[in-house]
PDB file of C-alpha atoms in Angstrom:
ATOM      1  CA  CYS J  18       0.000   0.000   0.000  1.00 39.00           C
ATOM      2  CA  ASN J  19       1.338   3.425  -0.890  1.00 37.00           C
ATOM      3  CA  GLY J  20      -0.451   5.282   1.899  1.00 38.00           C
ATOM      4  CA  PRO J  21      -2.340   8.564   1.643  1.00 37.00           C
ATOM      5  CA  GLU J  22      -1.942  11.114  -1.115  1.00 41.00           C
ATOM      6  CA  TYR J  23      -2.014  14.661   0.190  1.00 42.00           C
ATOM      7  CA  GLY J  24      -3.769  17.652  -1.234  1.00 45.00           C
ATOM      8  CA  ARG J  25      -5.967  15.548  -3.488  1.00 47.00           C
ATOM      9  CA  PRO J  26      -9.164  17.618  -3.700  1.00 48.00           C
ATOM     10  CA  LEU J  27     -12.479  15.800  -3.919  1.00 49.00           C
ATOM     11  CA  ASN J  28     -13.797  18.161  -6.571  1.00 46.00           C
ATOM     12  CA  GLY J  29     -13.173  21.580  -8.058  1.00 45.00           C
ATOM     13  CA  THR J  30     -15.084  23.488  -5.378  1.00 53.00           C
ATOM     14  CA  GLY J  31     -13.560  25.314  -2.444  1.00 62.00           C
ATOM     15  CA  VAL J  32     -13.355  23.720   0.973  1.00 66.00           C
ATOM     16  CA  LEU J  33     -14.882  25.467   3.990  1.00 66.00           C
ATOM     17  CA  ARG J  34     -12.826  25.446   7.185  1.00 65.00           C
ATOM     18  CA  ILE J  35     -14.586  24.408  10.426  1.00 65.00           C
ATOM     19  CA  SER J  36     -14.489  27.361  12.835  1.00 59.00           C
ATOM     20  CA  GLN J  37     -12.948  27.176  16.310  1.00 56.00           C
ATOM     21  CA  SER J  38     -16.330  27.690  17.951  1.00 58.00           C
ATOM     22  CA  ALA J  39     -17.999  24.787  16.130  1.00 65.00           C
ATOM     23  CA  SER J  40     -18.863  21.679  18.110  1.00 80.00           C
ATOM     24  CA  VAL J  41     -18.487  18.389  16.241  1.00 85.00           C
ATOM     25  CA  LYS J  42     -19.427  14.999  17.697  1.00 90.00           C
ATOM     26  CA  ILE J  43     -17.435  12.027  16.410  1.00 92.00           C
ATOM     27  CA  GLY J  44     -18.298   8.359  16.933  1.00 92.00           C
ATOM     28  CA  THR J  45     -17.388   4.891  15.712  1.00 90.00           C
ATOM     29  CA  TRP J  46     -19.497   1.763  15.325  1.00 86.00           C
ATOM     30  CA  ASN J  47     -18.897  -1.820  14.224  1.00 87.00           C
ATOM     31  CA  VAL J  48     -22.138  -2.437  12.336  1.00 82.00           C
ATOM     32  CA  GLN J  49     -21.233  -6.060  11.441  1.00 82.00           C
ATOM     33  CA  SER J  50     -22.347  -5.400   7.853  1.00 78.00           C
ATOM     34  CA  MET J  51     -23.791  -2.439   6.049  1.00 76.00           C
ATOM     35  CA  TYR J  52     -24.588  -4.889   3.241  1.00 75.00           C
ATOM     36  CA  GLN J  53     -28.155  -5.409   4.498  1.00 76.00           C
ATOM     37  CA  SER J  54     -31.363  -3.731   3.447  1.00 80.00           C
ATOM     38  CA  GLY J  55     -32.249  -0.781   5.688  1.00 80.00           C
ATOM     39  CA  LYS J  56     -29.007  -0.819   7.693  1.00 82.00           C
ATOM     40  CA  LEU J  57     -27.633   2.410   6.202  1.00 83.00           C
ATOM     41  CA  GLU J  58     -30.919   4.261   6.751  1.00 86.00           C
ATOM     42  CA  ASN J  59     -31.073   3.100  10.387  1.00 86.00           C
ATOM     43  CA  THR J  60     -27.463   4.162  10.949  1.00 86.00           C
ATOM     44  CA  MET J  61     -28.114   7.655   9.571  1.00 86.00           C
ATOM     45  CA  LYS J  62     -31.258   7.959  11.732  1.00 89.00           C
ATOM     46  CA  GLU J  63     -29.161   7.109  14.810  1.00 89.00           C
ATOM     47  CA  MET J  64     -26.588   9.712  13.798  1.00 87.00           C
ATOM     48  CA  LYS J  65     -29.336  12.349  13.660  1.00 91.00           C
ATOM     49  CA  ARG J  66     -30.929  11.162  16.907  1.00 92.00           C
ATOM     50  CA  ILE J  67     -27.726  11.503  18.938  1.00 92.00           C
ATOM     51  CA  ASN J  68     -26.402  14.453  16.913  1.00 92.00           C
ATOM     52  CA  ILE J  69     -23.212  12.863  15.521  1.00 93.00           C
ATOM     53  CA  SER J  70     -21.536  14.717  12.637  1.00 94.00           C
ATOM     54  CA  ILE J  71     -18.860  12.108  11.835  1.00 96.00           C
ATOM     55  CA  LEU J  72     -19.395   8.366  12.276  1.00 93.00           C
ATOM     56  CA  GLY J  73     -16.683   5.830  11.534  1.00 95.00           C
ATOM     57  CA  ILE J  74     -17.952   2.425  10.415  1.00 92.00           C
ATOM     58  CA  SER J  75     -16.117  -0.887  10.836  1.00 92.00           C
ATOM     59  CA  GLU J  76     -17.052  -4.118   9.065  1.00 89.00           C
ATOM     60  CA  MET J  77     -18.970  -2.224   6.394  1.00 90.00           C
ATOM     61  CA  ARG J  78     -18.702  -5.032   3.816  1.00 87.00           C
ATOM     62  CA  TRP J  79     -19.167  -2.848   0.735  1.00 90.00           C
ATOM     63  CA  THR J  80     -17.034  -3.635  -2.306  1.00 88.00           C
ATOM     64  CA  GLY J  81     -14.600  -1.162  -3.833  1.00 91.00           C
ATOM     65  CA  SER J  82     -14.011   2.351  -2.601  1.00 94.00           C
ATOM     66  CA  GLY J  83     -15.632   5.686  -3.205  1.00 94.00           C
ATOM     67  CA  ARG J  84     -18.087   8.314  -2.078  1.00 95.00           C
ATOM     68  CA  GLN J  85     -21.868   8.060  -2.008  1.00 93.00           C
ATOM     69  CA  PHE J  86     -24.467  10.744  -1.304  1.00 94.00           C
ATOM     70  CA  GLU J  87     -27.492   9.657   0.766  1.00 90.00           C
ATOM     71  CA  GLN J  88     -30.202  11.946   2.170  1.00 85.00           C
ATOM     72  CA  ASP J  89     -28.399  14.469   4.402  1.00 92.00           C
ATOM     73  CA  HIS J  90     -25.150  12.480   4.575  1.00 94.00           C
ATOM     74  CA  VAL J  91     -22.088  11.556   2.544  1.00 95.00           C
ATOM     75  CA  ILE J  92     -20.541   8.093   2.905  1.00 94.00           C
ATOM     76  CA  TYR J  93     -16.840   7.556   2.215  1.00 97.00           C
ATOM     77  CA  TYR J  94     -15.906   3.885   2.056  1.00 95.00           C
ATOM     78  CA  SER J  95     -13.116   1.435   1.333  1.00 95.00           C
ATOM     79  CA  GLY J  96     -13.700  -2.297   0.995  1.00 91.00           C
ATOM     80  CA  ASP J  97     -12.511  -5.480  -0.633  1.00 89.00           C
ATOM     81  CA  ASP J  98     -12.400  -5.325  -4.432  1.00 90.00           C
ATOM     82  CA  THR J  99     -14.637  -8.358  -5.010  1.00 89.00           C
ATOM     83  CA  GLN J 100     -16.007  -9.818  -1.753  1.00 87.00           C
ATOM     84  CA  HIS J 101     -18.432  -8.366   0.794  1.00 88.00           C
ATOM     85  CA  LYS J 102     -16.021  -8.733   3.721  1.00 88.00           C
ATOM     86  CA  TYR J 103     -14.139  -6.359   6.021  1.00 92.00           C
ATOM     87  CA  GLY J 104     -14.461  -2.759   4.887  1.00 92.00           C
ATOM     88  CA  VAL J 105     -14.469   0.603   6.606  1.00 95.00           C
ATOM     89  CA  GLY J 106     -16.314   3.831   6.055  1.00 95.00           C
ATOM     90  CA  ILE J 107     -16.899   7.288   7.420  1.00 96.00           C
ATOM     91  CA  ILE J 108     -20.329   8.915   7.264  1.00 94.00           C
ATOM     92  CA  VAL J 109     -20.489  12.705   7.557  1.00 96.00           C
ATOM     93  CA  THR J 110     -23.366  15.153   7.532  1.00 94.00           C
ATOM     94  CA  LYS J 111     -23.758  17.240   4.374  1.00 94.00           C
ATOM     95  CA  GLU J 112     -22.934  20.374   6.399  1.00 92.00           C
ATOM     96  CA  LEU J 113     -19.660  18.945   7.660  1.00 93.00           C
ATOM     97  CA  ASN J 114     -18.866  17.515   4.225  1.00 94.00           C
ATOM     98  CA  GLN J 115     -18.207  21.093   3.060  1.00 93.00           C
ATOM     99  CA  SER J 116     -15.057  20.985   5.229  1.00 94.00           C
ATOM    100  CA  VAL J 117     -13.761  17.647   3.902  1.00 96.00           C
ATOM    101  CA  LYS J 118     -10.489  18.292   2.097  1.00 96.00           C
ATOM    102  CA  SER J 119      -9.779  14.747   0.886  1.00 96.00           C
ATOM    103  CA  PHE J 120     -10.321  11.079   1.553  1.00 95.00           C
ATOM    104  CA  THR J 121      -7.917   8.226   0.993  1.00 97.00           C
ATOM    105  CA  PRO J 122      -8.979   4.567   0.862  1.00 97.00           C
ATOM    106  CA  ILE J 123      -5.748   3.034   2.182  1.00 96.00           C
ATOM    107  CA  SER J 124      -6.944  -0.585   2.305  1.00 96.00           C
ATOM    108  CA  ASN J 125     -10.083  -2.606   2.997  1.00 94.00           C
ATOM    109  CA  ARG J 126      -9.302  -2.065   6.704  1.00 96.00           C
ATOM    110  CA  ILE J 127      -8.120   1.576   6.816  1.00 97.00           C
ATOM    111  CA  ILE J 128      -9.619   4.788   5.457  1.00 98.00           C
ATOM    112  CA  LEU J 129      -8.481   8.386   5.968  1.00 98.00           C
ATOM    113  CA  LEU J 130     -10.669  11.490   5.908  1.00 98.00           C
ATOM    114  CA  GLN J 131      -8.946  14.892   6.076  1.00 97.00           C
ATOM    115  CA  ILE J 132     -10.939  17.871   7.327  1.00 95.00           C
ATOM    116  CA  GLU J 133     -10.142  21.607   7.180  1.00 94.00           C
ATOM    117  CA  SER J 134     -10.494  23.045  10.673  1.00 90.00           C
ATOM    118  CA  LYS J 135      -9.237  25.784  13.002  1.00 87.00           C
ATOM    119  CA  PRO J 136      -6.899  25.992  14.846  1.00 88.00           C
ATOM    120  CA  ALA J 137      -5.605  22.788  13.204  1.00 91.00           C
ATOM    121  CA  ASN J 138      -6.759  20.467  10.441  1.00 94.00           C
ATOM    122  CA  VAL J 139      -8.095  17.055  11.478  1.00 96.00           C
ATOM    123  CA  ASN J 140      -7.092  13.655  10.067  1.00 98.00           C
ATOM    124  CA  ILE J 141      -9.491  10.820  10.896  1.00 98.00           C
ATOM    125  CA  PHE J 142      -8.440   7.214  10.391  1.00 98.00           C
ATOM    126  CA  GLN J 143     -11.230   4.646  10.645  1.00 97.00           C
ATOM    127  CA  VAL J 144      -9.859   1.123  11.084  1.00 96.00           C
ATOM    128  CA  TYR J 145     -11.008  -2.471  11.309  1.00 94.00           C
ATOM    129  CA  ALA J 146      -8.085  -4.545  12.590  1.00 94.00           C
ATOM    130  CA  PRO J 147      -7.676  -8.255  11.867  1.00 94.00           C
ATOM    131  CA  THR J 148      -8.564 -10.560  14.761  1.00 89.00           C
ATOM    132  CA  ALA J 149      -5.972 -12.545  16.730  1.00 85.00           C
ATOM    133  CA  GLN J 150      -6.985 -15.589  14.658  1.00 88.00           C
ATOM    134  CA  SER J 151      -5.798 -13.872  11.455  1.00 90.00           C
ATOM    135  CA  THR J 152      -2.484 -14.771   9.879  1.00 92.00           C
ATOM    136  CA  ASP J 153       0.655 -13.044  11.122  1.00 92.00           C
ATOM    137  CA  GLU J 154       1.041 -11.652   7.602  1.00 95.00           C
ATOM    138  CA  ASP J 155      -2.408  -9.986   7.707  1.00 94.00           C
ATOM    139  CA  LEU J 156      -1.767  -8.525  11.166  1.00 93.00           C
ATOM    140  CA  GLU J 157       1.679  -7.249  10.176  1.00 94.00           C
ATOM    141  CA  LEU J 158       0.399  -5.675   6.953  1.00 95.00           C
ATOM    142  CA  PHE J 159      -2.449  -3.900   8.759  1.00 95.00           C
ATOM    143  CA  TYR J 160      -0.230  -2.372  11.446  1.00 95.00           C
ATOM    144  CA  LYS J 161       2.490  -1.511   8.918  1.00 96.00           C
ATOM    145  CA  ASP J 162      -0.049   0.335   6.707  1.00 97.00           C
ATOM    146  CA  LEU J 163      -1.519   2.139   9.719  1.00 97.00           C
ATOM    147  CA  GLU J 164       1.854   3.162  11.136  1.00 96.00           C
ATOM    148  CA  TYR J 165       3.116   4.359   7.745  1.00 97.00           C
ATOM    149  CA  SER J 166      -0.047   6.386   7.110  1.00 97.00           C
ATOM    150  CA  VAL J 167      -0.165   8.009  10.562  1.00 97.00           C
ATOM    151  CA  LYS J 168       3.517   8.981  10.348  1.00 96.00           C
ATOM    152  CA  LYS J 169       2.803  10.849   7.086  1.00 96.00           C
ATOM    153  CA  MET J 170       0.439  13.260   8.867  1.00 96.00           C
ATOM    154  CA  LYS J 171       1.639  16.768   9.693  1.00 95.00           C
ATOM    155  CA  SER J 172       2.678  17.071  13.333  1.00 93.00           C
ATOM    156  CA  HIS J 173       0.602  20.238  13.900  1.00 94.00           C
ATOM    157  CA  ASP J 174      -2.602  18.540  12.661  1.00 96.00           C
ATOM    158  CA  ILE J 175      -4.951  16.663  14.977  1.00 95.00           C
ATOM    159  CA  THR J 176      -4.872  12.956  14.117  1.00 97.00           C
ATOM    160  CA  VAL J 177      -7.576  10.574  15.346  1.00 96.00           C
ATOM    161  CA  VAL J 178      -7.320   6.790  14.984  1.00 97.00           C
ATOM    162  CA  MET J 179     -10.636   5.135  15.765  1.00 96.00           C
ATOM    163  CA  GLY J 180     -12.545   1.979  14.981  1.00 95.00           C
ATOM    164  CA  ASP J 181     -12.554  -1.691  15.897  1.00 93.00           C
ATOM    165  CA  LEU J 182      -9.032  -2.707  16.870  1.00 93.00           C
ATOM    166  CA  ASN J 183     -10.233  -6.214  17.832  1.00 88.00           C
ATOM    167  CA  ALA J 184      -8.336  -5.941  21.112  1.00 81.00           C
ATOM    168  CA  LYS J 185      -8.967  -8.169  24.102  1.00 73.00           C
ATOM    169  CA  VAL J 186      -7.551  -7.640  27.569  1.00 70.00           C
ATOM    170  CA  GLY J 187      -6.165 -10.682  29.364  1.00 67.00           C
ATOM    171  CA  GLU J 188      -6.209 -14.357  28.497  1.00 67.00           C
ATOM    172  CA  GLU J 189      -8.550 -15.872  31.072  1.00 65.00           C
ATOM    173  CA  LYS J 190     -11.815 -17.109  29.613  1.00 63.00           C
ATOM    174  CA  TYR J 191     -15.143 -17.390  31.390  1.00 64.00           C
ATOM    175  CA  LYS J 192     -17.848 -18.643  29.064  1.00 63.00           C
ATOM    176  CA  ASN J 193     -18.387 -15.676  26.693  1.00 62.00           C
ATOM    177  CA  ILE J 194     -15.998 -13.290  28.465  1.00 57.00           C
ATOM    178  CA  SER J 195     -12.276 -12.825  27.783  1.00 53.00           C
ATOM    179  CA  GLY J 196      -9.932 -11.121  30.275  1.00 49.00           C
TER     180      GLY J 196
END
């Protein structure tokens, strides 16, 4: 993976910078598949209900990568090229979308959304890490891609890494509980 490409505008229009006084709620959710009828609509309703402007999605399961406009939201996504597995996305409100500078689909497990903001720009990485049962190669590739991409961010920007890191604490097991 080559990592993010900087300064790649989404279209020919100008980008509005989020003001310092603006309040933006950010969340993340493992939806365990957005490849089901009605799931996207329900997710956007929940965003409105709890007033979230940016929602990272893990286990989206959409194929390919791109941008899709739905109702009052814009969905940025990155998934497997052919299969409905893994996948990440970031859903933003149309208002906040005016401040999106660029998005980079890094892999089917990592996506980057860059937002113009004051006093600093914001880089949001949404991730869906492989589980402990995955191959060492898959785990290594994921963390290598993530580390490389995060290191490319400007030090004065705000960088957020969020999502499902498939982390478990401890090794003891009690029925359905780990750690």
